[in-house]
Short mmCIF file of C-alpha atoms in Angstrom, two decimals:
data_model
loop_
_atom_site.label_atom_id
_atom_site.label_comp_id
_atom_site.label_asym_id
_atom_site.label_seq_id
_atom_site.Cartn_x
_atom_site.Cartn_y
_atom_site.Cartn_z
CA UNK A 18 143.88 115.70 86.89
CA UNK A 19 140.52 114.13 85.76
CA UNK A 20 137.82 116.85 85.40
CA UNK A 21 134.07 116.17 86.22
CA UNK A 22 133.39 116.41 82.52
CA UNK A 23 136.08 113.76 81.59
CA UNK A 24 134.53 111.43 84.43
CA UNK A 25 130.93 111.97 82.79
CA UNK A 26 132.39 111.18 79.24
CA UNK A 27 134.22 108.18 80.49
CA UNK A 28 131.11 106.94 82.20
CA UNK A 29 129.04 107.37 79.28
CA UNK A 30 131.22 105.32 77.14
CA UNK A 31 132.29 102.68 79.70
CA UNK A 32 128.94 101.95 80.82
CA UNK A 33 127.64 101.40 77.26
CA UNK A 34 130.05 98.61 77.14
CA UNK A 35 129.33 95.11 78.43
CA UNK A 36 127.04 92.17 77.60
CA UNK A 37 123.36 92.79 76.90
CA UNK A 38 121.99 89.37 76.26
CA UNK A 39 121.38 86.88 79.11
CA UNK A 40 121.50 82.99 78.41
CA UNK A 41 118.37 80.89 78.27
CA UNK A 42 119.77 78.86 80.87
CA UNK A 43 119.26 81.82 83.63
CA UNK A 44 115.53 82.06 82.41
CA UNK A 45 114.79 78.58 82.64
CA UNK A 46 116.30 78.63 85.96
CA UNK A 47 113.94 81.63 87.14
CA UNK A 48 110.68 79.58 85.43
CA UNK A 49 111.63 76.73 87.47
CA UNK A 50 112.21 78.52 90.57
CA UNK A 51 108.71 80.14 89.98
CA UNK A 52 107.07 76.67 90.35
CA UNK A 53 107.75 76.59 93.84
CA UNK A 54 106.88 80.16 94.61
CA UNK A 55 103.42 81.21 95.84
CA UNK A 56 102.08 84.72 95.26
CA UNK A 57 101.50 86.66 98.43
CA UNK A 58 97.98 87.94 99.02
CA UNK A 59 97.36 91.61 98.00
CA UNK A 60 96.58 92.71 101.32
CA UNK A 61 100.18 91.76 102.44
CA UNK A 62 101.53 93.86 99.93
CA UNK A 63 100.09 97.19 101.35
CA UNK A 64 103.08 99.05 101.43
CA UNK A 65 104.22 102.51 102.32
CA UNK A 66 103.88 104.67 99.19
CA UNK A 67 105.81 107.80 97.97
CA UNK A 68 105.11 111.01 96.86
CA UNK A 69 102.46 110.44 94.14
CA UNK A 70 102.48 112.43 90.75
CA UNK A 71 100.26 113.14 87.85
CA UNK A 72 98.98 110.09 85.49
CA UNK A 73 100.75 111.74 82.31
CA UNK A 74 104.11 111.64 84.27
CA UNK A 75 103.36 108.12 85.17
CA UNK A 76 102.54 107.13 81.48
CA UNK A 77 105.58 108.94 80.17
CA UNK A 78 107.85 107.39 82.80
CA UNK A 79 106.47 103.93 82.09
CA UNK A 80 107.27 104.41 78.59
CA UNK A 81 110.49 105.63 79.20
CA UNK A 82 111.63 102.72 81.34
CA UNK A 83 110.15 100.36 78.84
CA UNK A 84 112.16 102.19 76.16
CA UNK A 85 115.22 101.87 78.11
CA UNK A 86 114.59 98.11 78.69
CA UNK A 87 113.96 97.32 74.88
CA UNK A 88 116.93 99.67 74.05
CA UNK A 89 119.18 97.62 75.97
CA UNK A 90 117.75 94.54 74.22
CA UNK A 91 118.35 95.84 70.74
CA UNK A 92 121.22 98.02 71.10
CA UNK A 93 124.46 96.42 72.38
CA UNK A 94 125.99 99.42 73.63
CA UNK A 95 123.14 101.93 74.29
CA UNK A 96 124.43 105.55 74.90
CA UNK A 97 122.41 108.67 76.30
CA UNK A 98 121.85 109.90 72.56
CA UNK A 99 121.18 106.49 71.20
CA UNK A 100 118.21 105.66 73.10
CA UNK A 101 114.76 107.05 74.25
CA UNK A 102 115.83 108.57 77.66
CA UNK A 103 113.43 110.14 80.34
CA UNK A 104 115.68 113.16 80.94
CA UNK A 105 112.36 115.29 81.14
CA UNK A 106 109.87 113.06 82.74
CA UNK A 107 109.44 111.74 85.98
CA UNK A 108 109.34 108.21 87.52
CA UNK A 109 106.38 106.15 89.33
CA UNK A 110 105.50 106.70 92.78
CA UNK A 111 106.14 103.95 95.22
CA UNK A 112 109.66 103.27 94.21
CA UNK A 113 112.01 101.16 96.18
CA UNK A 114 114.13 102.63 99.41
CA UNK A 115 117.47 102.00 99.15
CA UNK A 116 118.50 101.97 102.48
CA UNK A 117 121.59 100.17 103.74
CA UNK A 118 120.88 96.75 104.75
CA UNK A 119 121.75 95.59 108.27
CA UNK A 120 124.20 93.33 109.35
CA UNK A 121 121.33 90.76 109.89
CA UNK A 122 120.13 91.34 106.35
CA UNK A 123 123.67 90.45 105.19
CA UNK A 124 123.66 87.26 107.05
CA UNK A 125 120.35 85.97 106.93
CA UNK A 126 118.94 86.57 103.37
CA UNK A 127 120.00 84.13 100.53
CA UNK A 128 120.03 85.28 97.13
CA UNK A 129 118.36 81.96 96.27
CA UNK A 130 115.47 82.78 98.58
CA UNK A 131 114.77 86.39 98.89
CA UNK A 132 112.30 87.46 101.50
CA UNK A 133 112.78 91.09 101.92
CA UNK A 134 110.14 93.76 101.37
CA UNK A 135 110.47 95.17 97.88
CA UNK A 136 110.46 98.57 99.77
CA UNK A 137 113.56 98.13 101.75
CA UNK A 138 117.08 96.35 101.71
CA UNK A 139 117.14 96.19 105.22
CA UNK A 140 115.78 92.89 106.76
CA UNK A 141 116.62 89.96 108.23
CA UNK A 142 114.78 87.26 106.14
CA UNK A 143 113.73 84.18 107.48
CA UNK A 144 114.03 83.87 111.00
CA UNK A 145 114.65 81.01 113.32
CA UNK A 146 112.46 80.09 116.22
CA UNK A 147 113.41 82.02 119.26
CA UNK A 148 114.68 85.59 120.36
CA UNK A 149 115.31 88.23 118.09
CA UNK A 150 116.39 91.99 118.05
CA UNK A 151 115.71 94.69 115.66
CA UNK A 152 118.79 96.34 114.28
CA UNK A 153 117.73 99.63 112.56
CA UNK A 154 114.16 100.37 113.82
CA UNK A 155 114.04 103.85 115.82
CA UNK A 156 113.20 102.27 119.13
CA UNK A 157 115.17 98.88 119.43
CA UNK A 158 112.75 95.80 120.65
CA UNK A 159 113.41 92.09 120.94
CA UNK A 160 110.61 89.69 120.34
CA UNK A 161 110.16 85.87 120.18
CA UNK A 162 108.89 84.10 117.38
CA UNK A 163 107.98 80.40 116.75
CA UNK A 164 108.99 78.48 113.47
CA UNK A 165 107.67 80.08 110.02
CA UNK A 166 108.13 83.77 110.44
CA UNK A 167 109.82 86.30 108.23
CA UNK A 168 111.23 89.76 108.81
CA UNK A 169 110.44 91.75 105.79
CA UNK A 170 111.85 94.92 106.73
CA UNK A 171 114.01 96.59 109.41
CA UNK A 172 114.64 100.22 109.06
CA UNK A 173 114.08 103.29 111.26
CA UNK A 174 110.59 103.72 110.66
CA UNK A 175 109.31 100.16 110.24
CA UNK A 176 109.72 96.66 111.56
CA UNK A 177 107.63 93.98 109.62
CA UNK A 178 106.95 90.55 110.53
CA UNK A 179 105.19 87.92 108.34
CA UNK A 180 104.01 84.30 108.84
CA UNK A 181 104.35 81.95 106.14
CA UNK A 182 103.44 78.64 107.80
CA UNK A 183 101.37 77.36 110.60
CA UNK A 184 97.81 78.31 111.66
CA UNK A 185 98.60 81.90 111.06
CA UNK A 186 99.93 81.65 107.73
CA UNK A 187 98.24 84.92 106.53
CA UNK A 188 99.37 86.96 109.53
CA UNK A 189 101.53 90.11 109.53
CA UNK A 190 103.05 92.47 112.06
CA UNK A 191 104.18 95.90 111.29
CA UNK A 192 105.68 98.14 114.23
CA UNK A 193 105.54 101.51 113.09
CA UNK A 194 107.62 104.77 114.60
CA UNK A 195 108.08 108.44 113.30
CA UNK A 196 104.72 108.66 111.73
CA UNK A 197 101.87 111.25 111.75
CA UNK A 198 98.39 111.45 110.72
CA UNK A 199 98.28 112.24 106.94
CA UNK A 200 96.05 114.70 104.96
CA UNK A 201 93.82 112.83 102.51
CA UNK A 202 92.47 116.17 100.73
CA UNK A 203 90.25 116.07 97.46
CA UNK A 204 91.47 112.69 96.39
CA UNK A 205 95.06 113.13 96.88
CA UNK A 206 97.28 111.16 99.00
CA UNK A 207 100.23 113.31 99.19
CA UNK A 208 102.85 112.95 102.10
CA UNK A 209 101.32 115.85 104.21
CA UNK A 210 100.58 115.82 107.69
CA UNK A 211 97.26 116.78 108.76
CA UNK A 212 97.39 120.53 110.50
CA UNK A 213 95.81 120.22 113.99
CA UNK A 214 96.05 116.51 114.65
CA UNK A 215 98.91 115.51 117.24
CA UNK A 216 100.76 112.50 117.43
CA UNK A 217 99.94 111.18 120.71
CA UNK A 218 98.43 107.92 121.45
CA UNK A 219 95.05 109.85 122.03
CA UNK A 220 95.43 112.09 119.31
CA UNK A 221 96.06 109.08 116.99
CA UNK A 222 93.24 106.78 118.35
CA UNK A 223 90.72 109.85 118.08
CA UNK A 224 91.34 110.25 114.50
CA UNK A 225 90.98 106.66 113.53
CA UNK A 226 87.68 106.23 115.64
CA UNK A 227 86.28 109.43 114.05
CA UNK A 228 87.29 108.95 110.45
CA UNK A 229 84.27 108.38 108.53
CA UNK A 230 85.93 106.12 105.84
CA UNK A 231 86.71 103.41 108.53
CA UNK A 232 84.64 101.34 110.67
CA UNK A 233 86.25 101.02 113.99
CA UNK A 234 85.78 99.31 117.22
CA UNK A 235 85.62 101.05 120.78
CA UNK A 236 89.28 101.54 121.78
CA UNK A 237 90.31 99.87 124.79
CA UNK A 238 93.44 100.42 127.29
CA UNK A 239 96.33 98.01 126.90
CA UNK A 240 99.66 97.86 128.22
CA UNK A 241 102.57 96.11 126.32
CA UNK A 242 105.72 95.59 127.89
CA UNK A 243 104.82 97.85 130.62
CA UNK A 244 103.99 100.82 128.18
CA UNK A 245 100.52 102.16 128.39
CA UNK A 246 98.53 102.58 125.24
CA UNK A 247 95.34 101.86 123.49
CA UNK A 248 93.97 99.41 121.11
CA UNK A 249 91.67 99.61 118.43
CA UNK A 250 90.45 97.49 115.22
CA UNK A 251 89.36 99.03 111.87
CA UNK A 252 88.44 98.34 108.11
CA UNK A 253 87.15 100.07 105.32
CA UNK A 254 83.78 101.80 105.52
CA UNK A 255 82.01 100.10 102.52
CA UNK A 256 80.66 103.36 101.90
CA UNK A 257 83.86 105.19 101.35
CA UNK A 258 84.50 106.31 97.97
CA UNK A 259 87.75 108.13 97.97
CA UNK A 260 90.86 106.82 96.57
CA UNK A 261 94.47 107.52 95.84
CA UNK A 262 96.13 108.39 92.64
CA UNK A 263 98.29 105.44 91.48
CA UNK A 264 95.85 103.08 92.63
CA UNK A 265 92.74 101.69 90.49
CA UNK A 266 89.81 103.95 90.65
CA UNK A 267 87.10 101.89 92.51
CA UNK A 268 89.51 100.75 94.85
CA UNK A 269 88.94 103.05 97.87
CA UNK A 270 91.67 104.00 100.16
CA UNK A 271 91.83 105.84 103.58
CA UNK A 272 95.13 107.63 103.75
CA UNK A 273 96.20 107.43 107.40
CA UNK A 274 99.79 107.97 107.98
CA UNK A 275 102.89 109.82 106.89
CA UNK A 276 106.45 109.93 108.10
CA UNK A 277 107.58 112.86 109.91
CA UNK A 278 110.63 113.52 107.73
CA UNK A 279 111.19 117.24 106.43
CA UNK A 280 109.65 116.98 104.12
CA UNK A 281 107.70 113.97 104.46
CA UNK A 282 108.02 111.50 101.59
CA UNK A 283 105.94 108.65 102.26
CA UNK A 284 102.25 107.63 103.10
CA UNK A 285 100.59 104.50 104.38
CA UNK A 286 97.03 103.79 103.02
CA UNK A 287 94.27 101.17 103.87
CA UNK A 288 92.23 99.39 101.22
CA UNK A 289 89.16 97.49 101.58
CA UNK A 290 91.09 94.15 101.47
CA UNK A 291 92.51 94.10 104.89
CA UNK A 292 91.32 94.38 108.48
CA UNK A 293 93.71 96.13 111.09
CA UNK A 294 94.55 96.23 114.66
CA UNK A 295 96.53 98.99 116.08
CA UNK A 296 98.10 98.68 119.65
CA UNK A 297 99.34 102.65 119.84
CA UNK A 298 101.75 102.95 122.58
CA UNK A 299 103.77 105.66 124.43
CA UNK A 300 107.08 104.51 124.55
CA UNK A 301 109.28 107.02 126.60
CA UNK A 302 107.45 109.78 125.00
CA UNK A 303 107.51 108.30 121.44
CA UNK A 304 104.24 107.21 119.84
CA UNK A 305 104.63 103.53 118.36
CA UNK A 306 101.83 101.71 116.43
CA UNK A 307 102.22 97.93 116.53
CA UNK A 308 100.00 96.93 113.91
CA UNK A 309 98.69 93.31 113.08
CA UNK A 310 96.96 92.96 109.54
CA UNK A 311 94.64 90.20 108.42
CA UNK A 312 92.17 89.35 106.08
CA UNK A 313 88.96 91.77 106.32
CA UNK A 314 86.63 88.79 107.14
CA UNK A 315 86.18 89.28 111.15
CA UNK A 316 86.38 85.54 111.90
CA UNK A 317 89.18 85.04 109.74
CA UNK A 318 90.99 87.79 111.07
CA UNK A 319 90.47 86.72 114.72
CA UNK A 320 92.05 83.38 113.84
CA UNK A 321 95.04 85.01 112.45
CA UNK A 322 95.62 87.55 115.20
CA UNK A 323 95.08 84.74 117.73
CA UNK A 324 98.34 83.44 116.38
CA UNK A 325 100.36 86.86 115.53
CA UNK A 326 99.36 88.16 118.82
CA UNK A 327 101.60 85.91 120.78
CA UNK A 328 104.50 87.39 118.95
CA UNK A 329 103.14 90.85 119.66
CA UNK A 330 103.10 89.98 123.27
CA UNK A 331 106.52 88.88 123.54
CA UNK A 332 107.91 92.25 122.32
CA UNK A 333 110.44 94.00 124.84
CA UNK A 334 111.27 97.64 123.90
CA UNK A 335 114.67 98.54 124.67
CA UNK A 336 114.56 102.45 124.54
CA UNK A 337 117.86 104.02 124.86
CA UNK A 338 119.78 100.76 124.44
CA UNK B 27 98.38 92.71 75.24
CA UNK B 28 100.99 92.93 77.99
CA UNK B 29 97.97 94.36 80.25
CA UNK B 30 96.13 91.12 79.81
CA UNK B 31 99.49 89.01 80.80
CA UNK B 32 99.74 91.18 83.69
CA UNK B 33 96.34 90.76 84.83
CA UNK B 34 96.36 86.95 84.11
CA UNK B 35 99.89 86.92 85.93
CA UNK B 36 98.49 88.57 88.88
CA UNK B 37 95.75 86.01 89.20
CA UNK B 38 98.49 83.30 89.50
CA UNK B 39 98.94 82.34 85.66
CA UNK B 40 102.46 81.39 85.91
CA UNK B 41 102.41 80.65 81.98
CA UNK B 42 101.25 84.33 81.41
CA UNK B 43 104.05 85.68 83.72
CA UNK B 44 106.62 83.88 81.63
CA UNK B 45 105.25 85.11 78.40
CA UNK B 46 105.47 88.82 80.05
CA UNK B 47 108.98 88.68 81.35
CA UNK B 48 110.66 86.52 78.55
CA UNK B 49 111.08 89.57 76.14
CA UNK B 50 112.28 91.85 78.94
CA UNK B 51 115.09 89.41 80.44
CA UNK B 52 118.03 91.04 78.52
CA UNK B 53 117.47 94.76 79.19
CA UNK B 54 117.24 93.64 82.74
CA UNK B 55 120.13 91.71 82.66
CA UNK B 56 122.01 94.64 80.92
CA UNK B 57 121.01 97.02 83.91
CA UNK B 58 122.14 94.46 86.47
CA UNK B 59 125.33 93.52 84.85
CA UNK B 60 126.37 97.26 84.76
CA UNK B 61 125.57 97.82 88.52
CA UNK B 62 127.21 94.38 89.75
CA UNK B 63 130.04 94.09 87.31
CA UNK B 64 129.62 90.18 87.46
CA UNK B 65 127.96 87.99 84.74
CA UNK B 66 127.20 85.55 87.55
CA UNK B 67 125.86 87.93 90.02
CA UNK B 68 123.94 89.85 87.30
CA UNK B 69 122.16 86.69 86.42
CA UNK B 70 121.48 85.51 90.08
CA UNK B 71 120.01 89.31 90.47
CA UNK B 72 117.70 88.86 87.71
CA UNK B 73 116.51 85.40 88.88
CA UNK B 74 115.98 86.76 92.25
CA UNK B 75 114.08 90.06 90.69
CA UNK B 76 112.07 87.78 88.59
CA UNK B 77 111.10 85.56 91.33
CA UNK B 78 110.12 88.43 93.63
CA UNK B 79 108.08 90.33 90.95
CA UNK B 80 106.05 87.17 90.59
CA UNK B 81 105.70 86.70 94.32
CA UNK B 82 104.51 90.33 94.90
CA UNK B 83 102.72 90.88 91.68
CA UNK B 84 99.23 91.36 93.25
CA UNK B 85 100.55 94.34 94.99
CA UNK B 86 100.72 95.97 91.65
CA UNK B 87 97.78 97.98 91.25
CA UNK B 88 98.03 99.45 87.93
CA UNK B 89 99.15 96.71 85.30
CA UNK B 90 100.12 99.46 82.86
CA UNK B 91 103.02 100.20 85.39
CA UNK B 92 104.45 96.87 85.20
CA UNK B 93 107.54 97.89 83.51
CA UNK B 94 108.44 100.49 85.83
CA UNK B 95 107.59 98.56 88.89
CA UNK B 96 109.74 95.51 87.34
CA UNK B 97 112.63 97.82 87.18
CA UNK B 98 112.56 99.01 90.35
CA UNK B 99 112.48 95.46 91.73
CA UNK B 100 115.73 94.71 89.77
CA UNK B 101 117.43 97.67 91.19
CA UNK B 102 116.54 97.05 94.88
CA UNK B 103 117.84 93.21 94.30
CA UNK B 104 121.16 94.50 92.72
CA UNK B 105 121.54 97.04 95.58
CA UNK B 106 120.96 94.53 98.11
CA UNK B 107 123.38 92.08 96.42
CA UNK B 108 126.05 94.35 95.86
CA UNK B 109 126.05 95.42 99.38
CA UNK B 110 126.25 91.61 100.52
CA UNK B 111 129.14 90.99 98.15
CA UNK B 112 131.10 94.12 98.63
CA UNK B 113 133.07 92.96 101.27
CA UNK B 114 133.92 89.55 99.56
CA UNK B 115 135.23 91.19 96.45
CA UNK B 116 136.65 94.60 98.02
CA UNK B 117 140.16 93.04 97.90
CA UNK B 118 140.12 90.99 94.83
CA UNK B 119 141.81 92.47 91.58
CA UNK B 120 139.09 93.87 89.24
CA UNK B 121 139.29 91.93 86.01
CA UNK B 122 138.10 93.11 82.61
CA UNK B 123 134.44 92.66 82.32
CA UNK B 124 133.07 90.01 80.18
CA UNK B 125 131.14 90.46 76.87
CA UNK B 126 132.12 92.44 73.67
CA UNK B 127 133.48 95.75 74.27
CA UNK B 128 132.45 98.57 71.77
CA UNK B 129 135.53 99.74 69.80
CA UNK B 130 136.15 103.25 71.10
CA UNK B 131 139.57 105.17 70.70
CA UNK B 132 138.84 107.30 73.52
CA UNK B 133 138.70 104.42 75.98
CA UNK B 134 141.85 102.99 76.17
CA UNK B 135 142.29 99.25 78.30
CA UNK B 136 144.16 101.40 81.01
CA UNK B 137 140.77 103.49 81.33
CA UNK B 138 138.61 100.52 81.25
CA UNK B 139 140.70 99.08 84.09
CA UNK B 140 140.84 102.12 86.21
CA UNK B 141 137.22 102.67 85.60
CA UNK B 142 136.55 99.28 86.80
CA UNK B 143 138.50 99.33 89.97
CA UNK B 144 136.93 102.79 90.83
CA UNK B 145 133.37 101.78 90.17
CA UNK B 146 133.94 98.51 92.21
CA UNK B 147 134.92 100.65 95.40
CA UNK B 148 131.80 102.51 95.10
CA UNK B 149 128.86 101.91 97.55
CA UNK B 150 126.05 99.95 95.83
CA UNK B 151 123.77 102.78 95.58
CA UNK B 152 126.18 105.08 94.18
CA UNK B 153 126.85 102.29 91.49
CA UNK B 154 123.01 102.17 90.70
CA UNK B 155 122.66 106.05 90.54
CA UNK B 156 125.90 105.79 88.08
CA UNK B 157 124.27 103.41 85.88
CA UNK B 158 120.79 104.89 85.75
CA UNK B 159 122.24 108.05 85.00
CA UNK B 160 124.88 107.30 82.33
CA UNK B 161 123.71 104.27 81.04
CA UNK B 162 119.98 104.36 81.61
CA UNK B 163 119.94 108.18 81.15
CA UNK B 164 117.75 109.32 84.19
CA UNK B 165 118.13 112.77 85.48
CA UNK B 166 118.89 113.07 89.54
CA UNK B 167 115.31 113.93 90.45
CA UNK B 168 114.16 110.75 88.56
CA UNK B 169 116.77 108.84 90.36
CA UNK B 170 115.69 110.27 93.33
CA UNK B 171 112.33 108.90 92.94
CA UNK B 172 113.41 105.59 91.88
CA UNK B 173 115.81 104.85 94.93
CA UNK B 174 113.22 106.79 97.23
CA UNK B 175 115.74 109.30 98.59
CA UNK B 176 115.17 113.09 98.34
CA UNK B 177 116.21 114.88 95.36
CA UNK B 178 119.11 116.51 97.00
CA UNK B 179 120.45 113.39 98.24
CA UNK B 180 120.33 111.92 94.94
CA UNK B 181 122.11 114.91 93.36
CA UNK B 182 124.68 114.74 96.19
CA UNK B 183 125.18 110.92 95.88
CA UNK B 184 125.78 111.61 92.02
CA UNK B 185 128.06 114.21 92.63
CA UNK B 186 129.82 112.15 95.43
CA UNK B 187 130.14 109.17 92.94
CA UNK B 188 131.58 111.29 90.34
CA UNK B 189 134.08 112.90 92.90
CA UNK B 190 134.97 109.09 94.26
CA UNK B 191 135.59 108.00 90.47
CA UNK B 192 137.75 110.91 90.04
CA UNK B 193 139.49 110.34 92.96
CA UNK B 194 140.09 106.96 92.17
CA UNK B 195 141.17 107.40 88.83
CA UNK B 196 143.61 110.32 90.06
CA UNK B 197 144.87 107.98 92.45
CA UNK B 198 145.38 105.12 90.12
CA UNK B 199 147.21 107.38 87.63
CA UNK B 200 149.63 108.55 90.41
CA UNK B 201 150.35 104.84 91.48
CA UNK B 202 151.48 104.08 88.09
CA UNK B 203 153.58 107.16 87.84
CA UNK B 204 155.46 106.05 91.11
CA UNK B 205 155.39 102.61 90.16
CA UNK B 206 157.05 103.50 86.93
CA UNK B 207 159.72 105.61 88.73
CA UNK B 208 160.41 102.85 91.27
CA UNK B 209 160.66 100.37 88.49
#
């Protein structure tokens, strides 16, 4: 019978074995691929963030991971007591989600052409023109895209689409579920739902409309796939000065959403580099936000959203399926 | 200064990015290899992680956090790749890993073979947890933050991974005893 202590000891020793150097060919190949890969605009990379932590913990964690990485280079078979390890430290916020990929992700993502969002492993990658179904999003839906769209996340709380070519090459769509208004208190951006604010369509719209950190349009009634809701556009108020820990000071943020987990783990905040249109819907009693994001410049945003909105309008919710 | 390189790379300077990641690739590869148990796939994961990191570097707000961020990218790529490949390799016999083995009287060839088989049967996120814990030395709470799961989930996954490994080793030992008797 193998004991737990035996297993831990064996794993310590066994995982210390193995190669610790990679051939130059691999790096050269990666460098070659970089020549054909464009960087994504920062506003596209606004992502769900995880619980924040204090700056000293961040610094310690960074140092610890560097130590682990460097230790791996210089020590052929590092062991826990051989290298600087971060047992007593925390790790940075905004880590990756380790959700299981969907079947679509398995079939659709080539290792030579990664397209999934960093914060999830569930996505279908590049989409062919035509009709597609979500796999893991809390309320299933289908939609139609032309060529040039990529599914970058498909998990229970969010479904993301980005365009990569065509007239709306900067367009992005995110469908959000299982969210609540977050509480941005005293410069903190913790995953805490704001007390006293509901999750209905009217609650969400009223909160955005009344937020002094946002400049928003008057909400308008809409229907999407027969479901009623309200639409609003917003961007950061230039006078807003609050920011979230983990982001650069001087880069103001409005924290708007947190997830509805118990306890909530993630938050979604918005910076000065993005303009947002929310279509907030009541889908059989669940509030769903269809978000279209684009450049903060209103004219550029309007051009991009004109392209992405054809995809939004094709959404066909399949609650209960 | 790496901070300068991160900032330059974030502005689209490919040469700066190459200079930035070159000293880090051996360490990243070592972690990837231990999760994926295959040199070719670890190399693929490393390349993918480097390309993803380049593509999304503008989303990194604090240049001083580059190493942590890059490590996170790599673990995610490894989990995704291991999940994709898991079915394909599930029925293949585990082969000894490449590369030099540390001389260690406490680990026999049979031990290594059993460990290899047991490890390959684990879900990719459990593999990553074991590597982060036993190779990189992270505590469960830290692993939870890296993988984006609650601490309790990380602890239970680590416990389950240990239990799965133990079950695999015990089953393997029993099969060898039975095989010997039958022979």
